Amino acid sequence: MNAVYRLDRREFLGGLFSAGALVLAAPMAVEGAVPSFMPTVYLGLEPDGTVVIVAHRSEMGTGIRTSLPMVAADELGADWKRVRIEQALGDEKYGSQNTDGSCSIRDFYGALREAGATARMMLERAAAAQWQVPLNECAAVDHEIVHRNSGKKAGFGSLVAAAAKQPVPAKADLKLKPASEFKYIGKGVPMADQNDIVRGKGTFGYDAKMPGMLYASIERPPVVGGSVKNFDGTAAKAVKGVKDAVVLPTFQKPYGYKQLGGVAVLADNTWAAMEGRKKLQVEWVGGENESFDSDAFRKKMSETVRSPQKSARNKGDVDKAFASAAKTHEAEYYSPLLSHAPMEPPAAVAEFKDGKVTAWAATQNPQAVQEAVSEALGIPKTDVFCHVTLLGGGFGRKSKPDYVVEAALLSKQTGRPVKVSWTRQDDIKFDYYHACASVYMKAGLNAQGRPEAWLQRVAAPSLMNLYQKDTMELSPLELGLGFIDVPFDIANLRVENGPAAAHVRIGWLRSVNNIQHAFAIHSFVDELAHLAGRDTVDYAMDLIGPSRHVDFSGQGFEHANYGQKEDKFPFDTARLRRVIEVAAEKSGWSKNKSTPGHAWGFAAHRSFLCYVASVVEVKVDKAGKLTIPTVHYAIDPGQVIHPDRVMSQFQGAAVFATSGALLGEITATGGKVKQANFNNYPVARMNDSPQQVHVHIVPSNEPPGGVGEPGVPTIAPALANAIFAATGKRIRELPLKKTKLV
């Protein structure tokens, strides 16, 4: 255990820094002197010259605790070896801290550059005043301010006191460096935490401790929305180390990030808590989801998408075009519920004291912790102090802090700090699941096999059930994740959205609805290409049409651009076409002719403002065993900040997506999830995963997009298309393990 309990440092609040400066509202992840010069909330300097950069996003393997500070250090002109990174607590002054949606670089690249430029200008002004020289003759180079004409130098530390007296420059006065002067941006540095992580010294959620804390293991209602009718904790309390067994209240809809309820066993150690939990005798009230059966639900969704539904996008006259089509082709695709299953299950420790809560948690969003705990305990969110540990994976699960709420509620009940550690069984049985989906596709084809009419329908439980009661249809936001933003050059196109109830908690998982949308659309493109007797890559390029910014005027695209305006992030088909060309070239697509048992599949998709094309190679032996020798990605995420981290994200995405496509499936009977561990919810092992993943980054001067999630959507369709080319078996249902390949 490597966690450390940090004494509260709220004594630093107020008066120490000028307006707009960073206020250390509570302990940082690393103890150290309080910087005496902090012109922005993200960056400051200490008198010895140490540069302190605040990481306000969560580190879960993406390298964001390195990449964002690296941007500020580069703009400042700092020596990376003299940078100390401090993890921020949850606080709205940092802007959004939700490490989700592949938006950390996109949303804060500019802010961190401005933070570095602000401090640099104040140091340069201090030096210019000290040397009595013009400001434009001073420059920051390798942790020093240099006077270009005389060669005079002054270390950052020696200028801290004078710089702190300089006025904070207005944003309009900042002069950002040209790309030619970047030392780190576009090149990268080693991950800040890698030595601690690989040597077992990193502090994760499971490591966090507080003095005098109790350990809790919670028996939750087996059906979402169920509650405790009665329980007997006598046998549980007889286990050595067990202190008590108490009831947690059941949430009230909407689900939000609230506790599920159940019975918590509290003990002196985790083992005793878990052993005591096994001996609980609980009688449950099932609740409204007790009748949920995943097989019956799938059939209902299939019936829904086989009939007309509400239009979400309509272009041209689809019905008329279908009536005059030379031929029609239709297909239906299904994707199941999925669990996040991160390496580290959810964990948090919290203390309720004097009306305030201090928590340590493996969370993707400490501000959500503040809001959820505030609501649950009826205290101001400013009285919730959330410290962020390292995360052993997240994939979207740990942005939903129900487990922190559990710890806080139990602390209030017991009067002591409480550590809540979910088991793997808890993690899989009580997740916020990725939504299952049925997608119906239909094309009206001309004599050459090109679509003149295009129809697609989806039915899936909505994420909005987290925030609204009993939402039945996908929101515009969810439809905008790869469904209404189809870029094909087709005159007549309609997108429809059908109802589906949520009988389990639905949450976002890495790439969200793009998973099912891309699987259906790009599998269907491959089907149409084969019907037309054409090469899939050539056919896809034909569908995309000429290079252009796609005009979605009046077609709902305002909800389909990841919260960004079209003038900054248009849907640029030239970029999509380019990644397809690069993927085909690098993979040898035109030379690698598919044969029985050995083939290649292709898919290309834009998500999170990143353009991705994938070519997947498969081999299927005579026994039906599948192997994946290579995956080639060509990607255009805009400007790349840390190339190694970008490549790592796509390499990881290939394994993550392969795991879901091959093996992932959550099912339920009587409202109870059947899966409980890796024996019946397997994840890809080395022999299942791609043997080689090649990531080809297409150079770009466009603004940074996302990279954490865009590597997922193209894998399932490219893999399924490759399997068809190798075996003749068309995959329309995931996971692939349900299809016999010979």
Short mmCIF file of N, CA and C in Angstrom, two decimals, residues 311-407:
data_model
loop_
_atom_site.label_atom_id
_atom_site.label_comp_id
_atom_site.label_asym_id
_atom_site.label_seq_id
_atom_site.Cartn_x
_atom_site.Cartn_y
_atom_site.Cartn_z
N SER A 311 -38.07 10.35 -37.42
CA SER A 311 -36.96 10.81 -38.25
C SER A 311 -36.02 11.70 -37.45
N ALA A 312 -34.72 11.42 -37.59
CA ALA A 312 -33.70 12.25 -36.94
C ALA A 312 -32.92 13.06 -37.96
N ARG A 313 -32.92 12.61 -39.20
CA ARG A 313 -32.28 13.34 -40.29
C ARG A 313 -32.95 12.91 -41.58
N ASN A 314 -33.24 13.85 -42.44
CA ASN A 314 -33.92 13.52 -43.69
C ASN A 314 -33.38 14.39 -44.82
N LYS A 315 -32.88 13.74 -45.84
CA LYS A 315 -32.30 14.44 -46.99
C LYS A 315 -32.91 13.86 -48.26
N GLY A 316 -33.44 14.72 -49.12
CA GLY A 316 -34.03 14.25 -50.37
C GLY A 316 -35.38 13.57 -50.15
N ASP A 317 -35.75 12.67 -51.08
CA ASP A 317 -37.01 11.93 -51.01
C ASP A 317 -36.67 10.43 -51.01
N VAL A 318 -36.49 9.89 -49.82
CA VAL A 318 -36.03 8.51 -49.69
C VAL A 318 -37.06 7.52 -50.22
N ASP A 319 -38.33 7.73 -49.88
CA ASP A 319 -39.37 6.79 -50.30
C ASP A 319 -39.46 6.72 -51.82
N LYS A 320 -39.41 7.84 -52.48
CA LYS A 320 -39.48 7.87 -53.93
C LYS A 320 -38.26 7.18 -54.55
N ALA A 321 -37.10 7.41 -53.97
CA ALA A 321 -35.87 6.80 -54.49
C ALA A 321 -35.89 5.28 -54.32
N PHE A 322 -36.43 4.81 -53.21
CA PHE A 322 -36.54 3.35 -53.03
C PHE A 322 -37.49 2.75 -54.06
N ALA A 323 -38.57 3.46 -54.33
CA ALA A 323 -39.56 2.93 -55.27
C ALA A 323 -38.98 2.76 -56.67
N SER A 324 -38.01 3.58 -57.04
CA SER A 324 -37.44 3.50 -58.39
C SER A 324 -36.11 2.77 -58.44
N ALA A 325 -35.65 2.22 -57.31
CA ALA A 325 -34.35 1.56 -57.26
C ALA A 325 -34.33 0.28 -58.08
N ALA A 326 -33.22 0.01 -58.75
CA ALA A 326 -33.07 -1.23 -59.51
C ALA A 326 -33.05 -2.44 -58.58
N LYS A 327 -32.55 -2.24 -57.36
CA LYS A 327 -32.44 -3.34 -56.40
C LYS A 327 -32.34 -2.74 -55.00
N THR A 328 -32.83 -3.47 -54.02
CA THR A 328 -32.66 -3.04 -52.63
C THR A 328 -31.90 -4.10 -51.85
N HIS A 329 -31.21 -3.64 -50.84
CA HIS A 329 -30.51 -4.57 -49.95
C HIS A 329 -30.71 -4.08 -48.53
N GLU A 330 -31.00 -5.00 -47.61
CA GLU A 330 -31.22 -4.64 -46.22
C GLU A 330 -30.50 -5.61 -45.30
N ALA A 331 -30.19 -5.13 -44.11
CA ALA A 331 -29.50 -5.96 -43.12
C ALA A 331 -29.78 -5.37 -41.74
N GLU A 332 -29.70 -6.24 -40.72
CA GLU A 332 -29.88 -5.80 -39.35
C GLU A 332 -28.69 -6.27 -38.53
N TYR A 333 -28.22 -5.38 -37.66
CA TYR A 333 -27.03 -5.65 -36.85
C TYR A 333 -27.37 -5.50 -35.37
N TYR A 334 -26.71 -6.31 -34.57
CA TYR A 334 -26.97 -6.26 -33.12
C TYR A 334 -25.67 -6.21 -32.35
N SER A 335 -25.65 -5.31 -31.35
CA SER A 335 -24.53 -5.20 -30.42
C SER A 335 -25.07 -5.35 -29.01
N PRO A 336 -24.44 -6.16 -28.15
CA PRO A 336 -24.98 -6.42 -26.82
C PRO A 336 -24.55 -5.39 -25.78
N LEU A 337 -25.11 -5.50 -24.60
CA LEU A 337 -24.61 -4.75 -23.46
C LEU A 337 -23.16 -5.13 -23.19
N LEU A 338 -22.36 -4.15 -22.79
CA LEU A 338 -20.95 -4.40 -22.49
C LEU A 338 -20.61 -3.81 -21.12
N SER A 339 -19.67 -4.46 -20.44
CA SER A 339 -19.15 -3.94 -19.18
C SER A 339 -17.80 -3.29 -19.42
N HIS A 340 -17.47 -2.29 -18.61
CA HIS A 340 -16.18 -1.61 -18.74
C HIS A 340 -15.02 -2.51 -18.33
N ALA A 341 -15.18 -3.21 -17.20
CA ALA A 341 -14.18 -4.13 -16.68
C ALA A 341 -12.76 -3.56 -16.67
N PRO A 342 -12.54 -2.38 -16.08
CA PRO A 342 -11.18 -1.86 -16.01
C PRO A 342 -10.32 -2.74 -15.09
N MET A 343 -9.01 -2.68 -15.27
CA MET A 343 -8.12 -3.51 -14.46
C MET A 343 -8.37 -3.29 -12.96
N GLU A 344 -8.53 -2.04 -12.56
CA GLU A 344 -8.82 -1.71 -11.16
C GLU A 344 -10.32 -1.43 -11.02
N PRO A 345 -11.05 -2.26 -10.26
CA PRO A 345 -12.46 -1.95 -10.01
C PRO A 345 -12.59 -0.64 -9.22
N PRO A 346 -13.79 -0.08 -9.15
CA PRO A 346 -13.99 1.19 -8.45
C PRO A 346 -13.57 1.10 -6.98
N ALA A 347 -12.98 2.18 -6.47
CA ALA A 347 -12.55 2.24 -5.08
C ALA A 347 -12.46 3.69 -4.63
N ALA A 348 -12.82 3.92 -3.36
CA ALA A 348 -12.74 5.27 -2.80
C ALA A 348 -12.74 5.18 -1.28
N VAL A 349 -12.15 6.17 -0.64
CA VAL A 349 -12.25 6.33 0.80
C VAL A 349 -12.73 7.74 1.08
N ALA A 350 -13.65 7.86 2.03
CA ALA A 350 -14.23 9.18 2.32
C ALA A 350 -14.43 9.35 3.82
N GLU A 351 -14.31 10.59 4.27
CA GLU A 351 -14.56 10.93 5.66
C GLU A 351 -15.54 12.10 5.73
N PHE A 352 -16.63 11.90 6.48
CA PHE A 352 -17.58 12.97 6.77
C PHE A 352 -17.26 13.49 8.16
N LYS A 353 -16.91 14.77 8.25
CA LYS A 353 -16.51 15.34 9.53
C LYS A 353 -16.85 16.83 9.54
N ASP A 354 -17.50 17.25 10.58
CA ASP A 354 -17.86 18.66 10.75
C ASP A 354 -18.64 19.20 9.55
N GLY A 355 -19.50 18.34 9.01
CA GLY A 355 -20.35 18.77 7.89
C GLY A 355 -19.67 18.81 6.54
N LYS A 356 -18.43 18.31 6.48
CA LYS A 356 -17.69 18.32 5.23
C LYS A 356 -17.18 16.92 4.91
N VAL A 357 -16.93 16.69 3.63
CA VAL A 357 -16.43 15.39 3.19
C VAL A 357 -15.09 15.56 2.51
N THR A 358 -14.13 14.74 2.92
CA THR A 358 -12.86 14.63 2.22
C THR A 358 -12.78 13.22 1.65
N ALA A 359 -12.50 13.13 0.37
CA ALA A 359 -12.47 11.82 -0.29
C ALA A 359 -11.19 11.67 -1.10
N TRP A 360 -10.73 10.44 -1.19
CA TRP A 360 -9.67 10.05 -2.11
C TRP A 360 -10.28 9.01 -3.03
N ALA A 361 -10.18 9.22 -4.32
CA ALA A 361 -10.90 8.32 -5.23
C ALA A 361 -10.20 8.19 -6.57
N ALA A 362 -10.32 7.00 -7.13
CA ALA A 362 -9.93 6.78 -8.51
C ALA A 362 -11.09 7.24 -9.38
N THR A 363 -11.11 8.52 -9.69
CA THR A 363 -12.24 9.10 -10.42
C THR A 363 -11.77 9.84 -11.66
N GLN A 364 -12.58 9.76 -12.69
CA GLN A 364 -12.33 10.53 -13.90
C GLN A 364 -12.87 11.94 -13.79
N ASN A 365 -13.66 12.20 -12.76
CA ASN A 365 -14.31 13.51 -12.67
C ASN A 365 -14.53 13.92 -11.22
N PRO A 366 -13.55 14.57 -10.60
CA PRO A 366 -13.72 14.97 -9.20
C PRO A 366 -14.83 15.99 -8.99
N GLN A 367 -15.18 16.75 -10.01
CA GLN A 367 -16.29 17.68 -9.87
C GLN A 367 -17.62 16.93 -9.78
N ALA A 368 -17.73 15.80 -10.49
CA ALA A 368 -18.93 14.97 -10.36
C ALA A 368 -19.00 14.36 -8.97
N VAL A 369 -17.84 14.05 -8.38
CA VAL A 369 -17.81 13.58 -6.99
C VAL A 369 -18.39 14.65 -6.08
N GLN A 370 -17.95 15.89 -6.27
CA GLN A 370 -18.47 16.97 -5.44
C GLN A 370 -19.99 17.08 -5.55
N GLU A 371 -20.48 17.03 -6.77
CA GLU A 371 -21.92 17.21 -7.00
C GLU A 371 -22.72 16.03 -6.44
N ALA A 372 -22.24 14.80 -6.68
CA ALA A 372 -22.98 13.62 -6.25
C ALA A 372 -22.98 13.49 -4.73
N VAL A 373 -21.86 13.71 -4.10
CA VAL A 373 -21.77 13.62 -2.64
C VAL A 373 -22.58 14.76 -1.99
N SER A 374 -22.51 15.92 -2.59
CA SER A 374 -23.29 17.06 -2.10
C SER A 374 -24.78 16.74 -2.09
N GLU A 375 -25.26 16.16 -3.19
CA GLU A 375 -26.68 15.81 -3.29
C GLU A 375 -27.06 14.72 -2.29
N ALA A 376 -26.20 13.72 -2.15
CA ALA A 376 -26.52 12.58 -1.29
C ALA A 376 -26.53 12.95 0.19
N LEU A 377 -25.63 13.84 0.59
CA LEU A 377 -25.49 14.18 2.01
C LEU A 377 -26.13 15.52 2.37
N GLY A 378 -26.59 16.25 1.36
CA GLY A 378 -27.24 17.52 1.64
C GLY A 378 -26.30 18.58 2.16
N ILE A 379 -25.08 18.61 1.60
CA ILE A 379 -24.10 19.63 2.00
C ILE A 379 -23.67 20.40 0.75
N PRO A 380 -23.14 21.61 0.90
CA PRO A 380 -22.67 22.36 -0.27
C PRO A 380 -21.55 21.61 -0.98
N LYS A 381 -21.52 21.67 -2.29
CA LYS A 381 -20.47 20.94 -3.01
C LYS A 381 -19.09 21.53 -2.73
N THR A 382 -19.04 22.79 -2.31
CA THR A 382 -17.76 23.39 -1.96
C THR A 382 -17.20 22.81 -0.66
N ASP A 383 -18.02 22.04 0.05
CA ASP A 383 -17.57 21.36 1.26
C ASP A 383 -17.21 19.90 0.99
N VAL A 384 -17.09 19.57 -0.27
CA VAL A 384 -16.64 18.23 -0.66
C VAL A 384 -15.27 18.38 -1.31
N PHE A 385 -14.26 17.77 -0.71
CA PHE A 385 -12.88 17.88 -1.19
C PHE A 385 -12.47 16.52 -1.75
N CYS A 386 -12.28 16.48 -3.05
CA CYS A 386 -11.98 15.21 -3.72
C CYS A 386 -10.56 15.20 -4.24
N HIS A 387 -9.75 14.30 -3.72
CA HIS A 387 -8.39 14.07 -4.18
C HIS A 387 -8.41 12.95 -5.22
N VAL A 388 -7.68 13.12 -6.28
CA VAL A 388 -7.69 12.16 -7.39
C VAL A 388 -6.43 11.31 -7.35
N THR A 389 -6.60 10.01 -7.26
CA THR A 389 -5.48 9.08 -7.33
C THR A 389 -5.24 8.70 -8.79
N LEU A 390 -4.22 7.90 -9.03
CA LEU A 390 -4.10 7.27 -10.33
C LEU A 390 -5.25 6.28 -10.52
N LEU A 391 -5.62 6.04 -11.76
CA LEU A 391 -6.70 5.12 -12.07
C LEU A 391 -6.16 3.91 -12.81
N GLY A 392 -6.49 2.72 -12.34
CA GLY A 392 -6.12 1.52 -13.08
C GLY A 392 -7.12 1.24 -14.17
N GLY A 393 -7.18 2.13 -15.15
CA GLY A 393 -8.18 2.05 -16.22
C GLY A 393 -9.45 2.76 -15.81
N GLY A 394 -10.23 3.13 -16.79
CA GLY A 394 -11.48 3.83 -16.51
C GLY A 394 -12.51 3.56 -17.59
N PHE A 395 -12.19 3.96 -18.84
CA PHE A 395 -13.04 3.71 -20.02
C PHE A 395 -14.42 4.34 -19.89
N GLY A 396 -14.58 5.32 -18.99
CA GLY A 396 -15.87 5.96 -18.79
C GLY A 396 -16.55 5.54 -17.50
N ARG A 397 -16.22 4.37 -16.97
CA ARG A 397 -16.89 3.91 -15.74
C ARG A 397 -16.62 4.84 -14.56
N LYS A 398 -15.39 5.31 -14.44
CA LYS A 398 -15.01 6.03 -13.24
C LYS A 398 -15.30 7.53 -13.31
N SER A 399 -16.05 7.94 -14.32
CA SER A 399 -16.58 9.30 -14.30
C SER A 399 -17.93 9.33 -13.59
N LYS A 400 -18.41 8.16 -13.18
CA LYS A 400 -19.70 8.04 -12.49
C LYS A 400 -19.42 7.58 -11.05
N PRO A 401 -19.39 8.52 -10.11
CA PRO A 401 -18.83 8.24 -8.79
C PRO A 401 -19.81 7.70 -7.76
N ASP A 402 -20.63 6.74 -8.12
CA ASP A 402 -21.54 6.14 -7.15
C ASP A 402 -20.80 5.50 -5.99
N TYR A 403 -19.61 4.97 -6.26
CA TYR A 403 -18.83 4.31 -5.22
C TYR A 403 -18.27 5.31 -4.20
N VAL A 404 -18.04 6.55 -4.62
CA VAL A 404 -17.61 7.59 -3.68
C VAL A 404 -18.80 8.00 -2.80
N VAL A 405 -19.98 8.06 -3.40
CA VAL A 405 -21.19 8.36 -2.63
C VAL A 405 -21.40 7.30 -1.55
N GLU A 406 -21.18 6.03 -1.91
CA GLU A 406 -21.33 4.96 -0.93
C GLU A 406 -20.40 5.19 0.26
N ALA A 407 -19.14 5.50 -0.02
CA ALA A 407 -18.17 5.72 1.05
C ALA A 407 -18.56 6.90 1.93
#
